[in-house]
Amino acid sequence: MEWKGAEKGSMDFKYLYINTMGCQMNVYDSEKIASVLRSSGYKMTSSLKIADLIVLNTCAIREKAEQKAYSFLGRLEDLKREKPDLIIGMGGCIAQQEGEKILRKMPYIDLVFGTHAIGRLPGHIEEIEKKGRRIVDIEMSESIQEIETAGGPENGVKPTCFVTIMQGCDNFCTYCVVPYVRGRETSRKPENIIQEIAEYVERGAREVTLLGQNVNSYGKKEGLFSFPKLLSLVNDIEKLLRIRFTTSHPKDLSDDLIRSFKNIEKLCNHLHLPVQSGSNRILERMNRKYTRQLYLEKIDKLRHFCPDIAITSDIIVGFPGETRKDFNDTLDLIKSVEYDSVYAFMYSDRPNALSSEFSDKVEDHEKKDRLKRILDIQSAITIKKNEALVGSDYPVLVEGLSNKQGGAGRQLQWKGRTSSNKIVNFHFNKNDLPEIKNCSGKIVTVRIETAFPHSLRGKPVGIEPSSLGSKGEESYAA
Ligand code: SAH
Ligand code: SF4
Ligand code: F3S
């Protein structure tokens, strides 16, 4: 979110500005933050200037993420000087990690709250407003907090929504900070999850992404039922059209879950299955608990049950001790799997993570070189895969207007995704289908005409009737 034109102030409420960094879990948490603070009289704004309360929801996964957070906070110092009543809060994973130290380092910050403290925010804000105290709350609880959403989002729900189904992680991959900043793995009760999704669907959501660091172990600790069973319950929610989830750990990807891609009607045909490395030696040092062979077997099984499944991955380059040979094993794996896309990261040391103690660190220039080689190879695979879609029709769930709109008088440009999670842009031409005035949340069949490295473009050729709803026909333009 950046500076936008000032909005009109009011005596009845105060303005809240939230900047969200990091993963989808933080996006979900930020919505909860907005929701609990609404009951304290705060209304969202996209203008830093008029904000009475600024919250930064941080990510600690890599060094770069941390630098980004501190650079944003640094810019707020002047703002606080100009406006001493401004409250500045830092939440999320860096807040959890650093706690008290933040207040010492940055005297203009009023509140540091960790990943388990969102439900307690209204009390903290009241303390700060009334008594001017500075507060740190990084307490972690074993049980999951069910946060009441006070009245729901202000402007309705978007066609796609995220719902966290479990918090924390017990895997302790040696490079990763998540188990320390998110705590132990704990699953939410299925009835609460279903109720929350049903509420979003009632308010307009058509797709849900279920979030957890390792969704395949959902419910295991608590003796609840399995993740595939949860998927089938979500599948029964009326008016919900699509289900996604992230992330599944390869070691726990069960045959049952693999079969879900065939059996669960609304489950999209995309799986994010981070491999991290193609070298068994490195996988072991990472404490990933699977081998390259096991990973490849799972990929084969997935493609057997769901031949057109799109598979994406995360890769870390330059993990301590990664030799050229180890790296070549990763390149070789990427070529043989032919991912739809990969997110590749240069390894960085993290506080508490075991690998930060490993001695044989890889030089920065070598990491950069390896990252570039991965990206070059993957770009060629991605574009080849995207080009193979040209000429075919795909149902696209429209998420809203595309960021790039044509000039005056031009048709509206819409943006959505295929079930395989590819971004598709399109617009209605005079001689094509009758135009739908508001496409958001509808499934439009698009004939792909052009493939780009990160998206596709096509023309609309049909509308999925089930996505129109009872008053659907009325939304056709005359
Ligand atoms: N729970 C997910 C990953 C969450 S973190 C899973 O197990 O797959 C997202 C990605 O960040 C990881 O998959 C990994 O590729 C990357 N990552 C995590 N720690 C890192 C570190 N110290 N340096 C570089 N990349 C890292
Ligand atoms: Fe981190 Fe590993 Fe847990 Fe993923 S599974 S969050 S990479 S510790
Ligand atoms: Fe970052 Fe925390 Fe997510 S460290 S990746 S915001 S769980």
Short mmCIF file of C-alpha atoms and ligand atoms in Angstrom, two decimals:
data_model
loop_
_atom_site.label_atom_id
_atom_site.label_comp_id
_atom_site.label_asym_id
_atom_site.label_seq_id
_atom_site.Cartn_x
_atom_site.Cartn_y
_atom_site.Cartn_z
CA MET A 1 0.00 0.00 0.00
CA GLU A 2 1.38 3.39 -0.88
CA TRP A 3 0.50 7.03 -0.30
CA LYS A 4 -2.73 7.93 -1.97
CA GLY A 5 -4.76 11.12 -1.96
CA ALA A 6 -6.01 12.08 1.49
CA GLU A 7 -9.52 10.95 2.34
CA LYS A 8 -12.03 12.90 4.35
CA GLY A 9 -11.60 12.56 8.11
CA SER A 10 -14.39 12.04 10.65
CA MET A 11 -14.93 12.52 14.36
CA ASP A 12 -16.68 9.16 14.73
CA PHE A 13 -13.92 6.83 13.83
CA LYS A 14 -10.17 6.61 13.49
CA TYR A 15 -8.13 5.44 10.54
CA LEU A 16 -6.08 2.26 10.37
CA TYR A 17 -3.39 1.63 7.76
CA ILE A 18 -2.03 -1.92 7.44
CA ASN A 19 1.03 -2.90 5.46
CA THR A 20 1.25 -6.67 4.99
CA MET A 21 4.51 -8.38 4.13
CA GLY A 22 5.22 -12.11 3.77
CA CYS A 23 3.03 -15.09 3.03
CA GLN A 24 -0.70 -15.66 2.65
CA MET A 25 -0.96 -16.42 6.36
CA ASN A 26 -0.01 -12.84 7.04
CA VAL A 27 -2.62 -11.67 4.52
CA TYR A 28 -5.21 -13.68 6.44
CA ASP A 29 -3.93 -12.35 9.77
CA SER A 30 -4.09 -8.77 8.51
CA GLU A 31 -7.76 -9.24 7.70
CA LYS A 32 -8.28 -10.45 11.26
CA ILE A 33 -6.34 -7.44 12.57
CA ALA A 34 -8.59 -5.09 10.58
CA SER A 35 -11.61 -6.95 11.82
CA VAL A 36 -10.78 -6.91 15.56
CA LEU A 37 -9.76 -3.26 15.40
CA ARG A 38 -13.03 -2.32 13.77
CA SER A 39 -14.62 -2.96 17.15
CA SER A 40 -12.18 -0.39 18.60
CA GLY A 41 -13.50 2.19 16.13
CA TYR A 42 -10.87 1.87 13.40
CA LYS A 43 -11.70 2.05 9.71
CA MET A 44 -9.24 1.05 7.00
CA THR A 45 -7.44 3.65 4.92
CA SER A 46 -4.90 3.38 2.11
CA SER A 47 -3.36 6.72 3.09
CA LEU A 48 -0.45 6.73 5.55
CA LYS A 49 -0.88 10.47 6.03
CA ILE A 50 -4.31 10.34 7.57
CA ALA A 51 -3.80 7.14 9.56
CA ASP A 52 -4.23 7.29 13.35
CA LEU A 53 -2.85 3.77 13.71
CA ILE A 54 -0.28 2.15 11.42
CA VAL A 55 0.32 -1.58 11.62
CA LEU A 56 3.14 -3.37 9.86
CA ASN A 57 2.59 -7.13 9.62
CA THR A 58 6.10 -8.52 9.14
CA CYS A 59 7.82 -11.58 7.67
CA ALA A 60 11.08 -13.09 8.97
CA ILE A 61 11.61 -15.85 6.41
CA ARG A 62 14.70 -14.37 4.73
CA GLU A 63 17.11 -11.55 5.46
CA LYS A 64 15.65 -9.48 2.62
CA ALA A 65 12.15 -9.66 4.12
CA GLU A 66 13.55 -8.34 7.38
CA GLN A 67 15.37 -5.47 5.66
CA LYS A 68 12.16 -4.52 3.86
CA ALA A 69 10.29 -4.31 7.17
CA TYR A 70 12.91 -2.12 8.86
CA SER A 71 13.09 0.17 5.86
CA PHE A 72 9.32 0.75 6.00
CA LEU A 73 9.43 1.38 9.77
CA GLY A 74 12.34 3.78 9.29
CA ARG A 75 10.15 5.94 7.06
CA LEU A 76 7.57 6.29 9.83
CA GLU A 77 9.84 8.12 12.26
CA ASP A 78 9.25 11.52 10.67
CA LEU A 79 5.52 10.88 10.51
CA LYS A 80 5.40 10.19 14.24
CA ARG A 81 7.34 13.40 14.94
CA GLU A 82 4.80 15.42 12.94
CA LYS A 83 1.88 13.63 14.57
CA PRO A 84 2.74 12.51 18.13
CA ASP A 85 -0.70 10.89 18.68
CA LEU A 86 -0.06 8.46 15.86
CA ILE A 87 0.13 4.85 17.11
CA ILE A 88 2.61 2.57 15.37
CA GLY A 89 2.35 -1.18 15.81
CA MET A 90 4.61 -3.92 14.52
CA GLY A 91 3.13 -7.40 14.28
CA GLY A 92 3.85 -10.74 12.65
CA CYS A 93 6.94 -12.90 12.49
CA ILE A 94 9.75 -10.37 13.10
CA ALA A 95 7.79 -8.92 16.00
CA GLN A 96 7.48 -12.43 17.44
CA GLN A 97 11.19 -13.01 16.94
CA GLU A 98 12.54 -9.74 18.29
CA GLY A 99 9.93 -8.68 20.90
CA GLU A 100 11.26 -6.16 23.44
CA LYS A 101 14.37 -5.40 21.33
CA ILE A 102 12.20 -3.50 18.83
CA LEU A 103 11.06 -0.99 21.45
CA ARG A 104 14.67 -0.34 22.42
CA LYS A 105 15.82 -0.03 18.82
CA MET A 106 12.93 2.13 17.66
CA PRO A 107 11.64 4.53 20.33
CA TYR A 108 8.78 5.73 18.12
CA ILE A 109 7.10 2.31 18.03
CA ASP A 110 4.23 1.89 20.51
CA LEU A 111 3.28 -1.74 20.15
CA VAL A 112 5.02 -5.01 19.28
CA PHE A 113 2.64 -7.93 18.92
CA GLY A 114 3.43 -11.50 17.96
CA THR A 115 1.65 -14.05 15.79
CA HIS A 116 -0.63 -15.26 18.61
CA ALA A 117 -1.63 -11.85 19.93
CA ILE A 118 -4.18 -10.63 17.37
CA GLY A 119 -7.19 -11.36 19.59
CA ARG A 120 -5.69 -9.19 22.35
CA LEU A 121 -5.10 -6.16 20.12
CA PRO A 122 -8.19 -4.13 21.08
CA GLY A 123 -7.14 -4.18 24.76
CA HIS A 124 -3.58 -3.15 23.91
CA ILE A 125 -4.71 -0.30 21.67
CA GLU A 126 -7.03 0.98 24.41
CA GLU A 127 -4.13 0.96 26.90
CA ILE A 128 -1.95 2.89 24.50
CA GLU A 129 -4.70 5.41 23.65
CA LYS A 130 -5.67 6.03 27.28
CA LYS A 131 -2.40 5.64 29.17
CA GLY A 132 0.20 6.21 26.46
CA ARG A 133 1.97 2.98 27.46
CA ARG A 134 4.29 1.06 25.15
CA ILE A 135 3.40 -2.62 24.93
CA VAL A 136 5.09 -5.87 23.90
CA ASP A 137 2.94 -9.00 23.61
CA ILE A 138 4.70 -12.03 22.15
CA GLU A 139 2.98 -14.63 24.26
CA MET A 140 2.29 -17.88 22.42
CA SER A 141 -0.53 -20.23 23.22
CA GLU A 142 -0.69 -23.97 22.53
CA SER A 143 -4.34 -23.75 21.57
CA ILE A 144 -5.55 -21.91 18.53
CA GLN A 145 -7.40 -18.64 18.95
CA GLU A 146 -10.73 -18.42 17.20
CA ILE A 147 -10.95 -14.76 16.31
CA GLU A 148 -14.42 -13.33 16.00
CA THR A 149 -14.72 -11.35 12.81
CA ALA A 150 -16.56 -8.26 13.89
CA GLY A 151 -19.08 -7.65 11.16
CA GLY A 152 -16.89 -8.84 8.29
CA PRO A 153 -14.86 -6.84 5.81
CA GLU A 154 -16.08 -3.33 5.11
CA ASN A 155 -16.41 -3.57 1.35
CA GLY A 156 -17.63 -7.13 1.01
CA VAL A 157 -15.49 -10.12 0.30
CA LYS A 158 -13.39 -10.60 -2.84
CA PRO A 159 -14.08 -13.60 -5.12
CA THR A 160 -11.10 -15.40 -3.58
CA CYS A 161 -10.35 -15.76 0.12
CA PHE A 162 -7.78 -17.34 2.41
CA VAL A 163 -8.67 -19.34 5.50
CA THR A 164 -5.99 -20.55 7.91
CA ILE A 165 -6.80 -24.11 9.02
CA MET A 166 -3.76 -24.69 11.21
CA GLN A 167 -1.07 -22.62 12.82
CA GLY A 168 2.62 -23.27 13.44
CA CYS A 169 4.96 -25.97 12.25
CA ASP A 170 6.70 -28.92 13.92
CA ASN A 171 9.00 -29.87 11.07
CA PHE A 172 12.07 -27.83 11.96
CA CYS A 173 13.70 -27.76 8.54
CA THR A 174 17.18 -26.59 9.49
CA TYR A 175 17.01 -23.33 7.47
CA CYS A 176 13.58 -22.22 8.62
CA VAL A 177 12.41 -19.69 11.16
CA VAL A 178 8.70 -20.58 10.99
CA PRO A 179 8.58 -23.10 13.89
CA TYR A 180 10.08 -20.39 16.14
CA VAL A 181 7.89 -17.51 15.07
CA ARG A 182 4.61 -19.36 14.58
CA GLY A 183 4.94 -21.95 17.34
CA ARG A 184 3.76 -25.54 17.51
CA GLU A 185 1.49 -27.06 14.91
CA THR A 186 -2.16 -26.77 15.99
CA SER A 187 -5.27 -27.39 13.90
CA ARG A 188 -8.54 -25.50 14.01
CA LYS A 189 -11.77 -27.36 14.57
CA PRO A 190 -13.43 -28.38 11.27
CA GLU A 191 -16.78 -26.82 12.24
CA ASN A 192 -15.13 -23.42 12.76
CA ILE A 193 -13.34 -23.65 9.42
CA ILE A 194 -16.49 -24.64 7.55
CA GLN A 195 -18.51 -21.90 9.23
CA GLU A 196 -15.94 -19.26 8.38
CA ILE A 197 -15.74 -20.32 4.72
CA ALA A 198 -19.54 -20.47 4.48
CA GLU A 199 -19.71 -16.88 5.79
CA TYR A 200 -17.23 -15.65 3.18
CA VAL A 201 -19.17 -17.47 0.47
CA GLU A 202 -22.40 -15.87 1.66
CA ARG A 203 -20.70 -12.48 1.24
CA GLY A 204 -19.47 -13.25 -2.27
CA ALA A 205 -16.34 -15.43 -2.13
CA ARG A 206 -16.25 -18.21 -4.73
CA GLU A 207 -12.81 -19.68 -4.13
CA VAL A 208 -11.05 -20.56 -0.89
CA THR A 209 -7.38 -21.32 -0.28
CA LEU A 210 -6.88 -23.36 2.89
CA LEU A 211 -3.67 -22.32 4.60
CA GLY A 212 -1.20 -24.15 6.80
CA GLN A 213 2.56 -24.75 6.76
CA ASN A 214 1.90 -28.45 6.26
CA VAL A 215 -1.79 -29.00 5.58
CA ASN A 216 -1.36 -32.73 5.11
CA SER A 217 -0.85 -33.21 8.83
CA TYR A 218 -4.09 -31.31 9.53
CA GLY A 219 -5.88 -32.72 12.57
CA LYS A 220 -3.32 -35.47 13.23
CA LYS A 221 -2.18 -34.21 16.64
CA GLU A 222 -5.69 -33.46 17.79
CA GLY A 223 -7.04 -36.80 16.55
CA LEU A 224 -9.45 -34.93 14.27
CA PHE A 225 -10.18 -36.42 10.88
CA SER A 226 -7.82 -36.19 7.93
CA PHE A 227 -7.18 -33.33 5.54
CA PRO A 228 -8.83 -35.11 2.57
CA LYS A 229 -11.97 -35.48 4.73
CA LEU A 230 -11.85 -31.75 5.50
CA LEU A 231 -11.58 -31.09 1.76
CA SER A 232 -14.71 -33.13 1.12
CA LEU A 233 -16.61 -31.11 3.74
CA VAL A 234 -15.46 -27.85 2.15
CA ASN A 235 -16.48 -29.27 -1.23
CA ASP A 236 -20.07 -29.51 0.06
CA ILE A 237 -20.36 -25.76 0.70
CA GLU A 238 -22.96 -24.48 -1.73
CA LYS A 239 -22.01 -21.62 -4.07
CA LEU A 240 -18.31 -22.23 -3.40
CA LEU A 241 -16.80 -23.01 -6.79
CA ARG A 242 -13.13 -23.69 -6.19
CA ILE A 243 -10.81 -24.99 -3.46
CA ARG A 244 -7.04 -24.61 -3.22
CA PHE A 245 -4.59 -25.30 -0.42
CA THR A 246 -1.01 -24.54 0.48
CA THR A 247 1.44 -25.91 1.57
CA SER A 248 1.80 -29.65 1.47
CA HIS A 249 5.08 -31.15 2.68
CA PRO A 250 6.30 -33.88 0.26
CA LYS A 251 7.03 -36.32 3.10
CA ASP A 252 3.38 -36.18 4.20
CA LEU A 253 1.66 -36.09 0.82
CA SER A 254 -0.55 -39.15 1.25
CA ASP A 255 -2.10 -41.32 -1.46
CA ASP A 256 -5.46 -40.19 -0.13
CA LEU A 257 -4.61 -36.56 -0.76
CA ILE A 258 -3.23 -37.40 -4.21
CA ARG A 259 -6.53 -39.13 -5.05
CA SER A 260 -8.42 -36.03 -3.87
CA PHE A 261 -7.28 -34.26 -7.03
CA LYS A 262 -9.39 -36.77 -8.94
CA ASN A 263 -12.25 -37.26 -6.47
CA ILE A 264 -12.95 -33.83 -5.02
CA GLU A 265 -14.82 -31.97 -7.67
CA LYS A 266 -14.03 -28.39 -6.63
CA LEU A 267 -10.35 -28.97 -5.85
CA CYS A 268 -8.27 -27.07 -8.41
CA ASN A 269 -5.68 -28.97 -10.41
CA HIS A 270 -2.66 -27.22 -8.98
CA LEU A 271 -0.30 -28.36 -6.25
CA HIS A 272 2.53 -26.39 -4.70
CA LEU A 273 4.97 -29.06 -3.57
CA PRO A 274 8.24 -27.43 -2.46
CA VAL A 275 11.23 -29.66 -3.11
CA GLN A 276 13.92 -27.20 -1.87
CA SER A 277 16.79 -29.25 -3.38
CA GLY A 278 17.33 -32.12 -5.80
CA SER A 279 20.31 -33.50 -3.86
CA ASN A 280 19.73 -36.20 -1.25
CA ARG A 281 22.76 -35.01 0.71
CA ILE A 282 21.34 -31.48 0.97
CA LEU A 283 17.80 -32.69 1.64
CA GLU A 284 19.17 -34.57 4.62
CA ARG A 285 21.08 -31.54 5.90
CA MET A 286 17.88 -29.55 5.50
CA ASN A 287 16.02 -32.16 7.60
CA ARG A 288 13.38 -32.53 4.91
CA LYS A 289 12.87 -36.27 5.61
CA TYR A 290 12.35 -37.37 1.99
CA THR A 291 14.65 -38.30 -0.84
CA ARG A 292 14.73 -37.11 -4.42
CA GLN A 293 13.45 -40.55 -5.47
CA LEU A 294 10.48 -40.43 -3.10
CA TYR A 295 9.63 -36.92 -4.29
CA LEU A 296 9.72 -38.00 -7.94
CA GLU A 297 7.53 -41.01 -7.19
CA LYS A 298 4.91 -38.68 -5.69
CA ILE A 299 5.03 -36.48 -8.79
CA ASP A 300 4.44 -39.54 -10.99
CA LYS A 301 1.50 -40.62 -8.84
CA LEU A 302 -0.02 -37.13 -8.98
CA ARG A 303 0.21 -37.08 -12.75
CA HIS A 304 -1.25 -40.56 -12.92
CA PHE A 305 -4.39 -39.52 -11.01
CA CYS A 306 -4.61 -36.03 -12.47
CA PRO A 307 -2.75 -35.86 -15.81
CA ASP A 308 -3.13 -32.12 -16.30
CA ILE A 309 -2.19 -31.10 -12.75
CA ALA A 310 0.03 -28.03 -12.57
CA ILE A 311 2.92 -28.44 -10.13
CA THR A 312 4.94 -25.59 -8.65
CA SER A 313 7.81 -25.61 -6.17
CA ASP A 314 10.16 -23.69 -3.90
CA ILE A 315 13.91 -24.07 -4.29
CA ILE A 316 16.72 -22.82 -2.05
CA VAL A 317 20.07 -22.26 -3.74
CA GLY A 318 23.37 -22.05 -1.87
CA PHE A 319 22.33 -23.94 1.24
CA PRO A 320 25.45 -24.40 3.42
CA GLY A 321 27.58 -27.16 1.94
CA GLU A 322 25.78 -27.18 -1.45
CA THR A 323 28.43 -28.18 -4.00
CA ARG A 324 28.26 -27.72 -7.77
CA LYS A 325 27.29 -31.39 -7.98
CA ASP A 326 24.43 -30.91 -5.48
CA PHE A 327 23.28 -27.90 -7.42
CA ASN A 328 23.39 -29.83 -10.70
CA ASP A 329 21.16 -32.46 -9.09
CA THR A 330 18.63 -29.66 -8.45
CA LEU A 331 18.86 -28.41 -12.03
CA ASP A 332 18.40 -31.94 -13.26
CA LEU A 333 15.32 -32.43 -11.08
CA ILE A 334 13.79 -29.19 -12.35
CA LYS A 335 14.30 -30.32 -15.93
CA SER A 336 12.84 -33.74 -15.33
CA VAL A 337 9.77 -32.60 -13.34
CA GLU A 338 9.04 -29.69 -15.69
CA TYR A 339 7.33 -27.50 -13.10
CA ASP A 340 4.75 -24.95 -14.17
CA SER A 341 6.73 -22.41 -12.17
CA VAL A 342 9.18 -22.26 -9.28
CA TYR A 343 10.00 -19.75 -6.58
CA ALA A 344 13.76 -19.87 -6.13
CA PHE A 345 15.51 -18.20 -3.18
CA MET A 346 19.10 -17.59 -2.19
CA TYR A 347 19.72 -19.20 1.18
CA SER A 348 20.02 -16.77 4.09
CA ASP A 349 20.89 -17.43 7.74
CA ARG A 350 17.99 -16.97 10.14
CA PRO A 351 18.02 -16.51 13.92
CA ASN A 352 17.47 -19.86 15.74
CA ALA A 353 17.59 -21.86 12.51
CA LEU A 354 20.10 -24.68 12.92
CA SER A 355 21.75 -24.20 9.52
CA SER A 356 22.95 -20.73 10.50
CA GLU A 357 25.51 -22.64 12.63
CA PHE A 358 26.64 -24.77 9.67
CA SER A 359 30.17 -23.86 8.67
CA ASP A 360 30.51 -24.37 4.90
CA LYS A 361 28.56 -21.35 3.68
CA VAL A 362 28.27 -20.68 -0.06
CA GLU A 363 29.61 -17.35 -1.33
CA ASP A 364 27.08 -14.69 -2.34
CA HIS A 365 28.24 -14.42 -5.95
CA GLU A 366 27.93 -18.21 -6.30
CA LYS A 367 24.38 -18.10 -4.88
CA LYS A 368 23.46 -15.36 -7.34
CA ASP A 369 24.87 -17.34 -10.22
CA ARG A 370 22.97 -20.48 -9.19
CA LEU A 371 19.74 -18.52 -8.77
CA LYS A 372 20.08 -17.09 -12.27
CA ARG A 373 20.71 -20.52 -13.79
CA ILE A 374 17.57 -21.89 -12.13
CA LEU A 375 15.46 -18.96 -13.26
CA ASP A 376 16.75 -19.21 -16.85
CA ILE A 377 15.98 -22.92 -17.12
CA GLN A 378 12.58 -22.56 -15.47
CA SER A 379 11.58 -19.56 -17.63
CA ALA A 380 12.08 -21.65 -20.76
CA ILE A 381 9.96 -24.48 -19.29
CA THR A 382 7.22 -22.06 -18.13
CA ILE A 383 6.91 -20.32 -21.47
CA LYS A 384 6.85 -23.68 -23.30
CA LYS A 385 4.04 -24.84 -21.00
CA ASN A 386 2.11 -21.58 -21.41
CA GLU A 387 2.45 -21.71 -25.20
CA ALA A 388 1.01 -25.22 -25.21
CA LEU A 389 -2.25 -23.74 -23.87
CA VAL A 390 -2.76 -21.41 -26.84
CA GLY A 391 -5.85 -22.33 -28.87
CA SER A 392 -7.60 -24.19 -26.02
CA ASP A 393 -10.50 -23.06 -23.83
CA TYR A 394 -10.15 -22.80 -20.04
CA PRO A 395 -12.63 -21.84 -17.34
CA VAL A 396 -11.30 -18.74 -15.58
CA LEU A 397 -12.57 -17.56 -12.20
CA VAL A 398 -12.55 -13.79 -12.53
CA GLU A 399 -10.91 -12.04 -9.58
CA GLY A 400 -11.59 -8.50 -10.74
CA LEU A 401 -10.38 -5.82 -13.08
CA SER A 402 -6.85 -6.18 -14.35
CA ASN A 403 -4.32 -3.56 -13.14
CA LYS A 404 -3.67 -2.54 -16.72
CA GLN A 405 -6.74 -0.93 -18.26
CA GLY A 406 -6.92 0.20 -21.91
CA GLY A 407 -7.37 3.86 -22.86
CA ALA A 408 -10.62 5.85 -22.85
CA GLY A 409 -13.52 4.14 -24.58
CA ARG A 410 -11.78 0.77 -24.48
CA GLN A 411 -13.43 -2.31 -23.01
CA LEU A 412 -12.76 -3.22 -19.38
CA GLN A 413 -9.84 -5.61 -18.93
CA TRP A 414 -10.56 -8.52 -16.58
CA LYS A 415 -8.18 -10.77 -14.72
CA GLY A 416 -8.66 -14.27 -13.33
CA ARG A 417 -7.06 -17.66 -12.98
CA THR A 418 -7.44 -21.08 -14.52
CA SER A 419 -7.92 -24.05 -12.22
CA SER A 420 -4.19 -24.69 -12.75
CA ASN A 421 -3.52 -21.23 -11.25
CA LYS A 422 -2.38 -19.47 -14.44
CA ILE A 423 -3.25 -15.79 -14.64
CA VAL A 424 -5.49 -14.96 -17.61
CA ASN A 425 -6.41 -11.47 -18.87
CA PHE A 426 -9.28 -10.85 -21.27
CA HIS A 427 -11.88 -8.33 -22.37
CA PHE A 428 -15.21 -8.50 -24.16
CA ASN A 429 -15.15 -7.58 -27.85
CA LYS A 430 -18.24 -6.35 -29.65
CA ASN A 431 -18.60 -9.49 -31.77
CA ASP A 432 -17.85 -11.96 -28.99
CA LEU A 433 -20.15 -12.91 -26.14
CA PRO A 434 -22.66 -10.40 -24.78
CA GLU A 435 -20.70 -8.39 -22.25
CA ILE A 436 -21.14 -9.13 -18.55
CA LYS A 437 -21.02 -5.85 -16.70
CA ASN A 438 -19.49 -7.24 -13.55
CA CYS A 439 -17.46 -10.36 -14.13
CA SER A 440 -15.99 -10.64 -10.64
CA GLY A 441 -16.65 -14.04 -9.11
CA LYS A 442 -17.98 -15.51 -12.37
CA ILE A 443 -16.38 -18.37 -14.26
CA VAL A 444 -15.77 -17.27 -17.84
CA THR A 445 -14.43 -19.72 -20.41
CA VAL A 446 -11.54 -18.06 -22.18
CA ARG A 447 -9.92 -19.19 -25.44
CA ILE A 448 -6.19 -18.63 -24.94
CA GLU A 449 -4.65 -16.57 -27.74
CA THR A 450 -1.28 -15.39 -26.40
CA ALA A 451 1.18 -16.80 -23.89
CA PHE A 452 3.50 -14.58 -21.83
CA PRO A 453 6.10 -15.65 -19.25
CA HIS A 454 3.82 -14.92 -16.30
CA SER A 455 0.33 -14.77 -17.77
CA LEU A 456 -1.97 -15.62 -20.64
CA ARG A 457 -4.34 -13.54 -22.75
CA GLY A 458 -7.46 -14.69 -24.56
CA LYS A 459 -11.04 -14.00 -25.53
CA PRO A 460 -14.19 -14.98 -23.65
CA VAL A 461 -16.19 -17.73 -25.33
CA GLY A 462 -18.67 -18.83 -22.65
CA ILE A 463 -19.94 -18.40 -19.13
CA GLU A 464 -20.25 -21.17 -16.57
CA PRO A 465 -23.96 -21.06 -15.62
CA SER A 466 -23.35 -22.30 -12.07
CA SER A 467 -21.27 -19.20 -11.41
CA LEU A 468 -24.01 -16.76 -12.41
CA GLY A 469 -26.28 -17.30 -9.42
CA SER A 470 -30.05 -16.77 -9.40
CA LYS A 471 -29.91 -13.20 -10.69
CA GLY A 472 -27.01 -13.95 -13.01
CA GLU A 473 -28.78 -13.29 -16.29
CA GLU A 474 -29.61 -9.76 -15.18
CA SER A 475 -25.94 -8.90 -15.16
CA TYR A 476 -25.73 -9.23 -18.95
CA ALA A 477 -25.56 -5.81 -20.56
CA ALA A 478 -28.60 -5.01 -22.72
N1 SAH B 1 5.84 -24.47 4.88
C1 SAH B 1 6.32 -24.31 3.58
C2 SAH B 1 7.30 -23.19 3.36
C3 SAH B 1 7.15 -21.91 4.02
S1 SAH B 1 8.47 -20.80 3.81
C4 SAH B 1 7.01 -25.58 3.18
O1 SAH B 1 7.40 -26.37 3.99
O2 SAH B 1 7.23 -25.74 2.02
C5 SAH B 1 8.49 -20.49 2.06
C6 SAH B 1 9.78 -20.81 1.39
O3 SAH B 1 10.81 -19.93 1.80
C7 SAH B 1 10.36 -22.20 1.67
O4 SAH B 1 9.72 -23.18 0.94
C8 SAH B 1 11.80 -22.04 1.31
O5 SAH B 1 12.03 -22.32 -0.04
C9 SAH B 1 12.07 -20.55 1.56
N2 SAH B 1 12.93 -20.35 2.73
C10 SAH B 1 12.65 -20.64 4.02
N3 SAH B 1 13.70 -20.34 4.82
C11 SAH B 1 14.67 -19.84 4.01
C12 SAH B 1 16.00 -19.36 4.23
N4 SAH B 1 16.53 -19.34 5.44
N5 SAH B 1 16.69 -18.91 3.17
C13 SAH B 1 16.16 -18.92 1.92
N6 SAH B 1 14.92 -19.37 1.65
C14 SAH B 1 14.17 -19.84 2.68
FE1 SF4 B 2 9.58 -24.16 7.52
FE2 SF4 B 2 9.92 -26.71 7.00
FE3 SF4 B 2 7.88 -25.93 8.50
FE4 SF4 B 2 7.88 -25.38 5.90
S1 SF4 B 2 7.81 -27.42 6.83
S2 SF4 B 2 7.38 -23.99 7.55
S3 SF4 B 2 10.01 -25.02 5.48
S4 SF4 B 2 10.03 -25.77 9.02
FE1 F3S B 3 7.08 -15.00 6.55
FE2 F3S B 3 5.95 -15.63 8.80
FE3 F3S B 3 4.85 -16.34 6.51
S1 F3S B 3 8.09 -15.70 8.40
S2 F3S B 3 6.59 -16.61 5.18
S3 F3S B 3 5.11 -14.28 7.22
S4 F3S B 3 4.86 -17.51 8.41
#
